[in-house]
Coordinates of C-alpha atoms and ligand atoms in Angstrom, one line a residue:
M1 CA -16.2 -0.3 -22.9
R2 CA -18.1 2.4 -21.0
Q3 CA -16.5 5.8 -20.9
S4 CA -15.7 8.0 -17.9
S5 CA -15.3 11.7 -17.4
L6 CA -12.4 11.0 -15.0
V7 CA -9.7 8.5 -15.8
V8 CA -6.7 7.6 -13.7
V9 CA -3.8 5.9 -15.4
A10 CA -1.2 4.2 -13.2
N11 CA 1.2 1.3 -13.8
R12 CA -0.6 -0.8 -11.2
L13 CA -4.2 -1.3 -10.4
P14 CA -4.9 -1.3 -6.6
L15 CA -5.0 -5.1 -6.6
D16 CA -2.6 -7.9 -5.9
D17 CA -3.3 -11.4 -7.0
N18 CA -3.1 -13.6 -3.9
A19 CA -3.7 -17.3 -3.1
A20 CA -6.3 -17.6 -0.4
P21 CA -5.8 -20.3 2.3
D22 CA -8.4 -22.6 0.6
G23 CA -6.4 -22.3 -2.7
A24 CA -8.9 -20.0 -4.3
C25 CA -7.7 -16.8 -6.0
E26 CA -8.4 -13.5 -4.3
W27 CA -7.4 -9.9 -4.9
R28 CA -5.8 -7.8 -2.1
R29 CA -4.9 -4.2 -2.0
S30 CA -1.4 -3.9 -3.4
P31 CA 1.3 -2.5 -1.1
G32 CA 2.9 0.8 -2.2
G33 CA 2.3 4.5 -1.8
L34 CA 0.5 5.1 -5.0
A35 CA -2.1 2.4 -4.6
S36 CA -2.7 3.3 -1.0
A37 CA -3.2 7.0 -1.8
L38 CA -5.4 6.7 -4.9
H39 CA -7.5 3.8 -3.7
A40 CA -8.6 5.8 -0.7
I41 CA -10.2 8.5 -2.9
L42 CA -11.3 6.5 -5.9
E43 CA -13.2 3.7 -4.2
Q44 CA -16.1 6.2 -3.8
T45 CA -15.6 8.2 -7.0
P46 CA -17.2 7.5 -10.4
A47 CA -14.0 7.0 -12.5
T48 CA -12.0 4.5 -14.5
W49 CA -8.6 3.3 -13.3
V50 CA -6.4 2.1 -16.2
G51 CA -3.5 -0.1 -15.0
W52 CA -1.6 -3.4 -14.9
A53 CA -3.2 -6.2 -12.7
G54 CA 0.2 -7.9 -12.0
G55 CA 1.2 -11.1 -13.8
I56 CA 1.7 -11.7 -17.5
G57 CA -0.5 -12.6 -20.4
P58 CA -4.0 -11.6 -21.2
A59 CA -5.6 -9.1 -18.9
P60 CA -8.1 -10.6 -16.4
Q61 CA -11.8 -9.7 -16.2
L62 CA -12.2 -7.5 -13.2
S63 CA -15.4 -6.3 -11.6
D64 CA -15.9 -2.7 -10.4
I65 CA -14.9 -1.6 -6.9
G66 CA -17.8 0.5 -5.9
G67 CA -18.1 3.3 -8.4
L68 CA -14.7 2.7 -9.8
R69 CA -14.2 0.8 -13.0
L70 CA -11.0 -1.1 -13.7
R71 CA -9.5 -1.3 -17.1
P72 CA -6.6 -3.7 -17.0
V73 CA -3.6 -3.4 -19.4
S74 CA -1.8 -6.6 -20.2
L75 CA 2.0 -7.1 -20.3
S76 CA 3.9 -10.0 -21.9
A77 CA 6.9 -11.5 -20.1
A78 CA 9.3 -9.6 -22.4
E79 CA 7.4 -6.3 -21.7
L80 CA 7.5 -6.9 -18.0
R81 CA 11.3 -7.2 -18.2
G82 CA 12.0 -4.3 -20.5
Y83 CA 9.4 -1.8 -19.3
Y84 CA 8.7 -2.5 -15.6
E85 CA 11.8 -4.4 -14.3
G86 CA 14.1 -2.7 -16.8
F87 CA 13.6 0.9 -17.8
A88 CA 11.2 1.9 -15.0
N89 CA 12.8 0.1 -12.1
S90 CA 16.4 -0.4 -13.0
T91 CA 17.0 2.9 -14.9
L92 CA 14.5 5.6 -13.7
W93 CA 13.9 4.5 -10.2
P94 CA 17.6 4.5 -9.0
L95 CA 18.4 7.6 -11.0
Y96 CA 15.5 9.5 -9.5
H97 CA 16.4 8.4 -6.0
D98 CA 19.8 10.2 -6.0
A99 CA 21.4 7.2 -7.8
V100 CA 21.8 5.5 -4.3
Q101 CA 22.0 2.4 -6.5
Q102 CA 23.8 2.6 -9.9
P103 CA 21.2 3.1 -12.7
V104 CA 21.4 0.6 -15.5
F105 CA 21.3 2.1 -19.0
D106 CA 20.3 -0.8 -21.3
R107 CA 19.6 0.4 -24.8
G108 CA 17.2 -2.6 -25.4
W109 CA 14.7 -1.4 -22.8
W110 CA 13.7 2.0 -24.3
E111 CA 11.7 0.6 -27.1
T112 CA 9.6 -1.6 -24.8
Y113 CA 9.0 1.3 -22.4
R114 CA 7.8 3.4 -25.4
I115 CA 5.5 0.6 -26.7
V116 CA 4.0 -0.1 -23.2
N117 CA 3.5 3.7 -22.6
R118 CA 1.7 3.8 -25.9
R119 CA -0.6 0.9 -24.8
F120 CA -1.5 2.7 -21.6
A121 CA -2.2 5.9 -23.6
E122 CA -4.5 4.0 -26.1
A123 CA -6.4 2.4 -23.2
A124 CA -6.9 5.8 -21.6
A125 CA -8.0 7.3 -24.9
E126 CA -10.5 4.4 -25.3
V127 CA -12.2 4.9 -21.9
A128 CA -12.2 8.7 -21.7
E129 CA -15.3 10.6 -22.6
H130 CA -15.1 13.6 -24.8
G131 CA -13.4 16.4 -22.8
A132 CA -12.7 14.1 -19.9
A133 CA -9.9 14.7 -17.4
V134 CA -7.1 12.0 -17.4
W135 CA -4.7 11.9 -14.5
V136 CA -1.5 10.0 -15.3
Q137 CA 0.7 8.8 -12.4
D138 CA 4.4 8.3 -11.9
Y139 CA 7.6 7.6 -13.6
H140 CA 6.5 4.4 -15.3
L141 CA 4.3 6.4 -17.6
Q142 CA 6.3 9.5 -18.3
L143 CA 5.6 9.4 -22.1
V144 CA 1.8 8.9 -21.7
P145 CA 0.8 12.6 -21.4
Q146 CA 2.2 13.6 -24.8
M147 CA 1.1 10.4 -26.5
L148 CA -2.4 10.9 -25.2
R149 CA -2.5 14.5 -26.3
D150 CA -1.6 13.4 -29.8
L151 CA -4.4 10.8 -29.7
R152 CA -7.0 12.9 -28.0
P153 CA -6.5 16.7 -28.1
D154 CA -9.9 17.2 -26.5
L155 CA -8.7 15.9 -23.1
L156 CA -7.5 17.7 -20.0
I157 CA -4.4 15.9 -19.0
G158 CA -2.7 15.8 -15.6
F159 CA 0.5 14.1 -14.5
F160 CA 1.7 13.5 -11.0
M161 CA 5.2 12.2 -10.1
H162 CA 5.1 10.2 -6.8
V163 CA 8.9 9.8 -6.6
P164 CA 11.5 12.6 -6.4
F165 CA 12.4 14.4 -9.6
P166 CA 16.2 14.6 -9.6
P167 CA 18.5 17.7 -10.0
P168 CA 19.6 18.4 -13.6
E169 CA 23.1 17.1 -13.1
L170 CA 21.6 13.6 -12.4
Y171 CA 18.8 13.8 -14.9
M172 CA 21.2 14.8 -17.6
Q173 CA 22.8 11.2 -17.4
L174 CA 19.6 9.8 -19.0
P175 CA 20.2 8.7 -22.6
R176 CA 16.5 9.5 -23.5
R177 CA 16.3 12.7 -21.4
V178 CA 14.7 14.9 -24.1
E179 CA 11.9 12.4 -25.0
L180 CA 11.1 11.8 -21.4
L181 CA 10.9 15.4 -20.6
R182 CA 8.8 16.2 -23.6
G183 CA 6.5 13.3 -22.8
M184 CA 5.8 14.5 -19.3
L185 CA 5.3 18.1 -20.4
G186 CA 2.5 16.9 -22.7
A187 CA 0.3 17.3 -19.6
D188 CA -1.6 20.5 -18.7
L189 CA -0.5 20.3 -15.1
V190 CA 2.6 18.4 -13.8
G191 CA 2.6 17.9 -10.1
F192 CA 5.4 16.9 -7.8
Q193 CA 5.8 16.1 -4.1
R194 CA 8.2 19.0 -3.4
P195 CA 8.7 22.4 -4.9
Q196 CA 12.4 21.6 -5.6
A197 CA 11.3 19.1 -8.2
A198 CA 9.3 21.8 -10.1
H199 CA 12.4 23.9 -10.0
N200 CA 14.5 21.1 -11.4
V201 CA 12.1 20.6 -14.3
A202 CA 12.0 24.3 -15.1
Q203 CA 15.8 24.3 -15.4
L204 CA 15.8 21.2 -17.6
A205 CA 13.0 22.6 -19.8
Q206 CA 15.1 25.7 -20.5
K207 CA 18.3 23.7 -21.0
L208 CA 17.0 20.8 -23.1
L209 CA 14.0 22.3 -24.9
G210 CA 14.8 26.0 -25.0
A211 CA 11.5 26.6 -23.2
H212 CA 10.5 29.7 -21.3
A213 CA 10.2 28.3 -17.8
T214 CA 9.6 29.4 -14.2
D215 CA 8.9 27.1 -11.2
D216 CA 5.1 27.4 -11.9
V217 CA 4.7 27.7 -15.7
I218 CA 6.6 26.3 -18.7
T219 CA 5.8 27.4 -22.2
V220 CA 6.8 24.6 -24.6
D221 CA 5.8 24.1 -28.3
G222 CA 3.4 27.1 -27.9
R223 CA 1.5 25.4 -25.1
T224 CA 1.4 26.3 -21.4
V225 CA 2.2 23.7 -18.8
H226 CA 1.6 24.4 -15.2
T227 CA 3.8 22.8 -12.5
G228 CA 3.7 22.7 -8.7
A229 CA 4.1 20.8 -5.5
F230 CA 1.2 18.8 -4.1
P231 CA 2.4 16.6 -1.3
V232 CA 0.5 13.4 -1.3
S233 CA -1.1 12.1 1.9
I234 CA -3.1 9.2 3.4
D235 CA -6.6 8.4 4.3
V236 CA -6.4 9.8 7.9
A237 CA -10.0 8.8 8.6
E238 CA -9.4 5.2 7.7
M239 CA -6.3 4.9 9.8
R240 CA -8.0 6.6 12.8
A241 CA -11.1 4.4 12.5
L242 CA -8.9 1.2 12.2
S243 CA -6.7 2.1 15.1
S244 CA -9.5 2.8 17.5
S245 CA -11.4 -0.4 16.6
P246 CA -11.5 -2.9 19.5
D247 CA -10.3 -5.6 17.2
V248 CA -7.1 -3.7 16.3
L249 CA -6.5 -2.7 19.9
S250 CA -6.7 -6.3 21.0
Q251 CA -4.4 -7.4 18.1
A252 CA -1.9 -4.8 19.3
K253 CA -2.1 -6.1 22.9
Q254 CA -1.6 -9.6 21.7
L255 CA 1.4 -8.5 19.5
R256 CA 3.1 -7.0 22.5
H257 CA 2.5 -10.1 24.5
D258 CA 3.9 -12.3 21.7
L259 CA 7.0 -10.0 21.5
G260 CA 7.6 -10.9 25.2
Q261 CA 6.2 -7.7 26.8
P262 CA 9.4 -5.7 26.1
K263 CA 10.0 -2.2 27.5
R264 CA 10.3 -0.8 24.0
V265 CA 9.3 -1.8 20.5
L266 CA 11.1 -0.3 17.5
L267 CA 9.2 -0.8 14.3
S268 CA 10.0 -0.3 10.6
V269 CA 7.6 -1.0 7.7
D270 CA 9.0 -0.8 4.2
R271 CA 8.8 -2.3 0.8
L272 CA 12.1 -4.3 0.5
D273 CA 13.8 -1.5 -1.5
Y274 CA 17.4 -0.2 -1.4
T275 CA 16.0 3.4 -1.2
K276 CA 14.5 2.6 2.2
G277 CA 17.8 2.6 4.1
I278 CA 17.2 -0.8 5.8
E279 CA 20.9 -1.7 5.8
H280 CA 22.0 1.5 7.4
R281 CA 19.3 1.0 10.1
L282 CA 20.4 -2.5 10.8
T283 CA 24.0 -1.3 11.2
A284 CA 22.9 1.4 13.6
Y285 CA 20.8 -1.1 15.7
S286 CA 23.4 -3.7 15.8
E287 CA 26.0 -1.2 17.0
L288 CA 23.7 -0.1 19.7
L289 CA 23.4 -3.7 20.8
R290 CA 27.1 -4.2 20.6
D291 CA 27.9 -1.1 22.6
G292 CA 25.4 -2.1 25.3
H293 CA 23.1 0.9 24.8
V294 CA 20.3 -1.4 24.0
K295 CA 19.6 -4.8 25.6
V296 CA 17.7 -7.6 23.9
R297 CA 15.8 -8.4 27.0
D298 CA 14.1 -5.0 27.1
T299 CA 14.1 -3.8 23.5
V300 CA 12.8 -5.5 20.4
M301 CA 13.1 -4.4 16.8
V302 CA 10.4 -5.4 14.3
Q303 CA 11.3 -5.0 10.6
V304 CA 8.5 -5.5 8.2
A305 CA 9.9 -5.7 4.6
V306 CA 7.3 -6.6 2.1
P307 CA 8.7 -8.3 -1.0
S308 CA 9.0 -5.9 -3.9
R309 CA 10.2 -6.1 -7.6
E310 CA 11.6 -9.6 -6.8
Q311 CA 12.8 -10.3 -10.4
V312 CA 15.1 -7.3 -10.4
D313 CA 18.7 -8.3 -9.6
S314 CA 19.5 -5.4 -7.3
Y315 CA 16.4 -6.3 -5.2
Q316 CA 17.4 -9.9 -5.0
D317 CA 20.9 -8.9 -3.9
L318 CA 19.5 -6.5 -1.3
R319 CA 17.2 -9.2 0.1
D320 CA 20.2 -11.6 0.4
R321 CA 22.3 -9.0 2.2
I322 CA 19.5 -8.0 4.6
E323 CA 18.6 -11.6 5.5
S324 CA 22.2 -12.5 6.1
E325 CA 22.6 -9.4 8.3
V326 CA 19.4 -10.1 10.3
G327 CA 20.7 -13.7 10.8
R328 CA 24.1 -12.4 11.9
I329 CA 22.5 -9.9 14.4
N330 CA 20.1 -12.5 15.8
G331 CA 22.9 -15.1 16.0
E332 CA 25.2 -12.7 17.9
F333 CA 22.7 -10.8 20.1
G334 CA 19.6 -12.9 20.3
R335 CA 18.7 -15.3 23.1
V336 CA 16.6 -18.5 23.1
G337 CA 13.0 -17.3 22.4
E338 CA 14.2 -13.6 22.3
P339 CA 15.5 -12.6 18.8
A340 CA 17.0 -9.1 18.6
I341 CA 15.1 -8.5 15.3
H342 CA 11.7 -9.9 14.2
Y343 CA 12.0 -9.8 10.4
L344 CA 8.7 -10.2 8.5
N345 CA 8.9 -10.5 4.8
Q346 CA 5.1 -10.5 4.2
P347 CA 2.2 -8.4 3.1
F348 CA -0.2 -7.4 5.9
A349 CA -3.8 -6.3 5.9
R350 CA -4.5 -2.7 6.8
S351 CA -5.8 -3.7 10.2
Q352 CA -2.7 -5.7 11.0
L353 CA -0.6 -2.6 10.0
A354 CA -2.7 -0.5 12.3
A355 CA -2.1 -2.9 15.1
L356 CA 1.7 -2.8 14.4
Y357 CA 1.7 1.0 14.5
Q358 CA -0.2 0.8 17.9
T359 CA 2.5 -1.5 19.3
A360 CA 5.5 0.6 18.3
D361 CA 7.2 2.9 20.8
V362 CA 9.6 4.1 18.2
M363 CA 8.7 4.1 14.5
V364 CA 11.9 4.2 12.5
V365 CA 11.4 5.5 8.9
T366 CA 14.9 6.2 7.5
P367 CA 14.9 6.1 3.7
L368 CA 18.0 7.4 1.9
R369 CA 15.6 9.2 -0.5
D370 CA 11.8 8.9 -0.7
G371 CA 9.3 11.0 -2.7
M372 CA 7.0 11.2 0.3
N373 CA 6.8 8.0 2.6
L374 CA 3.2 7.3 3.6
V375 CA 4.2 4.9 6.3
A376 CA 5.4 7.8 8.4
K377 CA 2.0 9.5 8.0
E378 CA 0.1 6.3 8.7
F379 CA 1.9 5.9 12.0
V380 CA 1.1 9.4 13.1
A381 CA -2.6 9.0 12.1
A382 CA -2.8 5.7 13.9
R383 CA -1.6 7.1 17.3
E384 CA -4.8 8.7 18.6
D385 CA -3.3 8.0 22.1
G386 CA -0.5 10.6 21.4
G387 CA 2.1 7.9 22.2
G388 CA 5.1 6.8 20.2
A389 CA 8.0 8.5 18.7
L390 CA 8.7 9.0 15.0
V391 CA 12.3 8.9 13.8
L392 CA 12.2 10.2 10.2
S393 CA 14.8 10.7 7.5
E394 CA 15.4 14.2 6.3
F395 CA 15.4 12.7 2.8
A396 CA 11.8 11.6 2.9
G397 CA 9.3 14.2 1.4
A398 CA 7.3 13.7 4.6
A399 CA 10.0 15.4 6.6
A400 CA 9.0 18.8 5.2
E401 CA 5.5 18.4 6.8
L402 CA 6.3 16.3 9.9
E403 CA 8.7 18.7 11.3
Q404 CA 8.2 17.6 14.9
A405 CA 9.6 14.1 14.2
F406 CA 13.1 13.2 15.3
L407 CA 14.7 14.1 12.0
V408 CA 17.8 12.3 11.0
N409 CA 20.4 11.9 8.2
P410 CA 20.3 8.1 7.7
H411 CA 23.7 8.2 5.9
D412 CA 25.3 9.3 9.2
V413 CA 25.2 6.0 11.2
D414 CA 26.5 7.7 14.4
G415 CA 23.8 10.4 14.1
L416 CA 21.2 7.7 13.5
K417 CA 22.3 5.9 16.7
E418 CA 22.1 9.1 18.7
T419 CA 18.7 10.0 17.3
L420 CA 17.4 6.5 18.1
L421 CA 18.6 6.8 21.7
H422 CA 17.1 10.3 22.0
A423 CA 13.7 9.0 20.7
M424 CA 13.8 6.0 23.0
S425 CA 14.5 8.1 26.1
A426 CA 12.2 11.1 25.3
E427 CA 9.7 12.2 28.0
P428 CA 6.0 11.2 27.3
A429 CA 5.0 14.9 27.4
D430 CA 7.5 15.8 24.7
L431 CA 6.4 12.8 22.6
S432 CA 2.7 13.7 23.0
A433 CA 3.3 17.4 22.0
R434 CA 5.2 16.3 18.9
M435 CA 2.6 13.7 17.9
T436 CA -0.3 16.1 18.5
A437 CA 1.3 18.8 16.3
M438 CA 1.9 16.2 13.5
R439 CA -1.6 14.8 13.8
E440 CA -3.2 18.2 13.5
H441 CA -1.2 18.8 10.4
L442 CA -2.4 15.5 8.8
V443 CA -6.0 16.1 9.6
G444 CA -5.9 19.2 7.5
H445 CA -3.8 17.6 4.8
D446 CA -5.3 14.2 4.1
I447 CA -5.6 12.4 0.9
L448 CA -8.8 14.2 -0.1
A449 CA -7.2 17.6 0.5
W450 CA -4.4 16.4 -1.8
A451 CA -6.7 15.3 -4.6
R452 CA -8.9 18.4 -4.3
A453 CA -5.9 20.7 -4.5
Y454 CA -4.5 18.9 -7.5
L455 CA -7.8 18.6 -9.5
T456 CA -8.7 22.2 -8.8
A457 CA -5.3 23.3 -10.1
L458 CA -5.9 21.1 -13.2
D459 CA -9.4 22.4 -14.2
H460 CA -9.3 25.8 -12.5
T461 CA -13.0 25.5 -11.8
G462 CA -13.4 23.1 -8.8
R463 CA -15.8 21.0 -10.9
L464 CA -13.5 18.0 -11.0
A465 CA -12.9 18.1 -7.2
E466 CA -16.7 18.2 -6.6
R467 CA -16.8 14.5 -7.8
L468 CA -14.7 13.4 -4.9
P469 CA -16.4 12.1 -1.8
D470 CA -16.9 14.6 1.1
T471 CA -14.9 12.4 3.5
A472 CA -12.5 9.6 2.7
E473 CA -13.7 6.1 3.5
K474 CA -14.2 5.6 7.3
A475 CA -15.0 1.9 7.4
P476 CA -11.9 -0.3 7.3
A477 CA -13.2 -2.1 4.3
A478 CA -9.9 -2.4 2.6
S479 CA -8.7 -4.9 5.3
V480 CA -11.1 -7.4 3.7
P481 CA -9.7 -9.1 0.6
W482 CA -11.6 -8.6 -2.6
H483 CA -12.6 -11.8 -4.4
R484 CA -12.6 -12.4 -8.1
Ligands
ADP1 P1 6.4 3.3 -1.4 O1 5.4 4.0 -2.2 O2 7.8 3.5 -1.8 O3 6.1 1.8 -1.3 P2 5.2 4.5 1.0 O4 5.7 4.4 2.4 O5 4.9 5.8 0.5 O6 6.4 3.8 0.1 O7 4.0 3.6 0.9 C1 3.9 2.2 1.3 C2 2.5 1.8 1.4 O8 2.5 0.4 1.4 C3 1.9 2.2 2.7 O9 0.5 2.6 2.5 C4 2.0 1.0 3.6 O10 0.9 0.9 4.5 C5 1.9 -0.1 2.5 N1 2.7 -1.3 3.0 C6 3.9 -1.3 3.5 N2 4.3 -2.5 3.9 C7 3.2 -3.3 3.7 C8 3.0 -4.6 4.0 N3 3.9 -5.5 4.5 N4 1.7 -5.1 3.7 C9 0.8 -4.3 3.2 N5 1.0 -3.0 2.9 C10 2.2 -2.5 3.2
F6P2 O1 5.7 5.3 -4.9 C1 6.5 4.8 -5.9 C2 6.0 3.4 -6.5 O2 6.7 3.0 -7.6 C3 4.6 3.5 -6.8 O3 4.3 3.8 -8.1 C4 4.1 2.2 -6.4 O4 2.9 2.2 -5.7 C5 5.1 1.7 -5.3 O5 6.2 2.4 -5.5 C6 5.3 0.2 -5.3 O6 6.0 -0.3 -6.4 P1 5.6 -1.4 -7.3 O7 4.4 -1.0 -8.0 O8 6.8 -1.6 -8.2 O9 5.3 -2.6 -6.5

């Protein structure tokens, strides 16, 4: 295998195995914040991406995407259960998201998590040139930084956590809290979405490892680890190019027509995940219908909920609850040919998402907890026209940057109802001022700015950042599926 001087290690490659209409197999960009963010910068950067290609069994042969080499890591069925569905997504994911769902502590999963982290570390060690920079991503791979350091002390190692890092009182529940903390602190730079996360880690490093720690620097085992906040972003140029393309504009027009030319379209786009607050949102919307504040003949809600982690029990239960609630709301409030909620449990191409964003009068992004939430940023970037209102949860990392959104506490259903009504009735001039301010922020804080800031903090020289493209991709190439 050829070696690279920049290696990214993430649980998932930016690909989803997908059956084409003619039955052939094709690869599409996988939904999810991490894949969206990294794909945008790496497609034009000479680097290697180490990750799982989805599915079980031997790793597939994958061709390069532009300058980017793909190094797939295989998982067996048992590993998928213990590592991905189990420890990563039934223990760490709920715990790190404020335990909005009870985390499961299954002693059998730990060993598999460790073994799979080791496999990722070995793959990264194999494809990294001497002295290369290796950038490890997210909670799935929290042990990789230290494992990699043991294998390859010559490497510069970064780690970025895309999800929230919890306060000590929650983290302390983890049975393997010391190993996980030590694993992550094997990196030279540990980045988070929000400064509070770096503060939480500093407190834990003092308490669990006896380290000397501030919110920027932790000294552990005689090594210095830098920490800090680097809020992730989106490919603003891609979203702007897509949303001003004639094709997308005509798709948006058609969508509005297909929705029955309502006065108002409310839109939500999420992975079908219990952290996204979909149930709270449905409750608020159904009460607005019940109380007569919203009428089906002039307002339509579109809920896109792309399937996610479907083998995990809590996700199956959530899907059943949501689908039964959507059915109840449509049964009670819908009319022939006029459902109250259009529920779409499907993946969409980037151009289709851009058309949906164009169609929305109110974008409702109300997670109970979210590391960042790129959908909120995509919506703002897509609205060159300055139209549309963004209702955004205070518990999304994005709320710290998109301050002009209609901010809301999604746990407070009455407050959520009021905020939705406020956003629906806001004056166009108010909406336009809010959207312009948020768009200006995003233009200066896009995905390239994020990667540059992180890589410069990692190597202190700016040489790594120089390998990034000058501008993120402008052509909407990602809307076209890749073929095997
Ligand atoms: P998370 O990382 O938890 O999934 P984010 O909002 O940060 O949440 O990122 C979600 C990403 O997945 C966004 O880039 C969004 O465009 C994409 N996405 C969401 N729903 C779909 C869908 N139905 N089809 C394709 N991509 C989707
Ligand atoms: O942002 C958190 C995250 O787990 C990412 O790592 C990933 O891109 C996204 O959610 C989607 O999750 P999954 O890879 O489990 O489909």
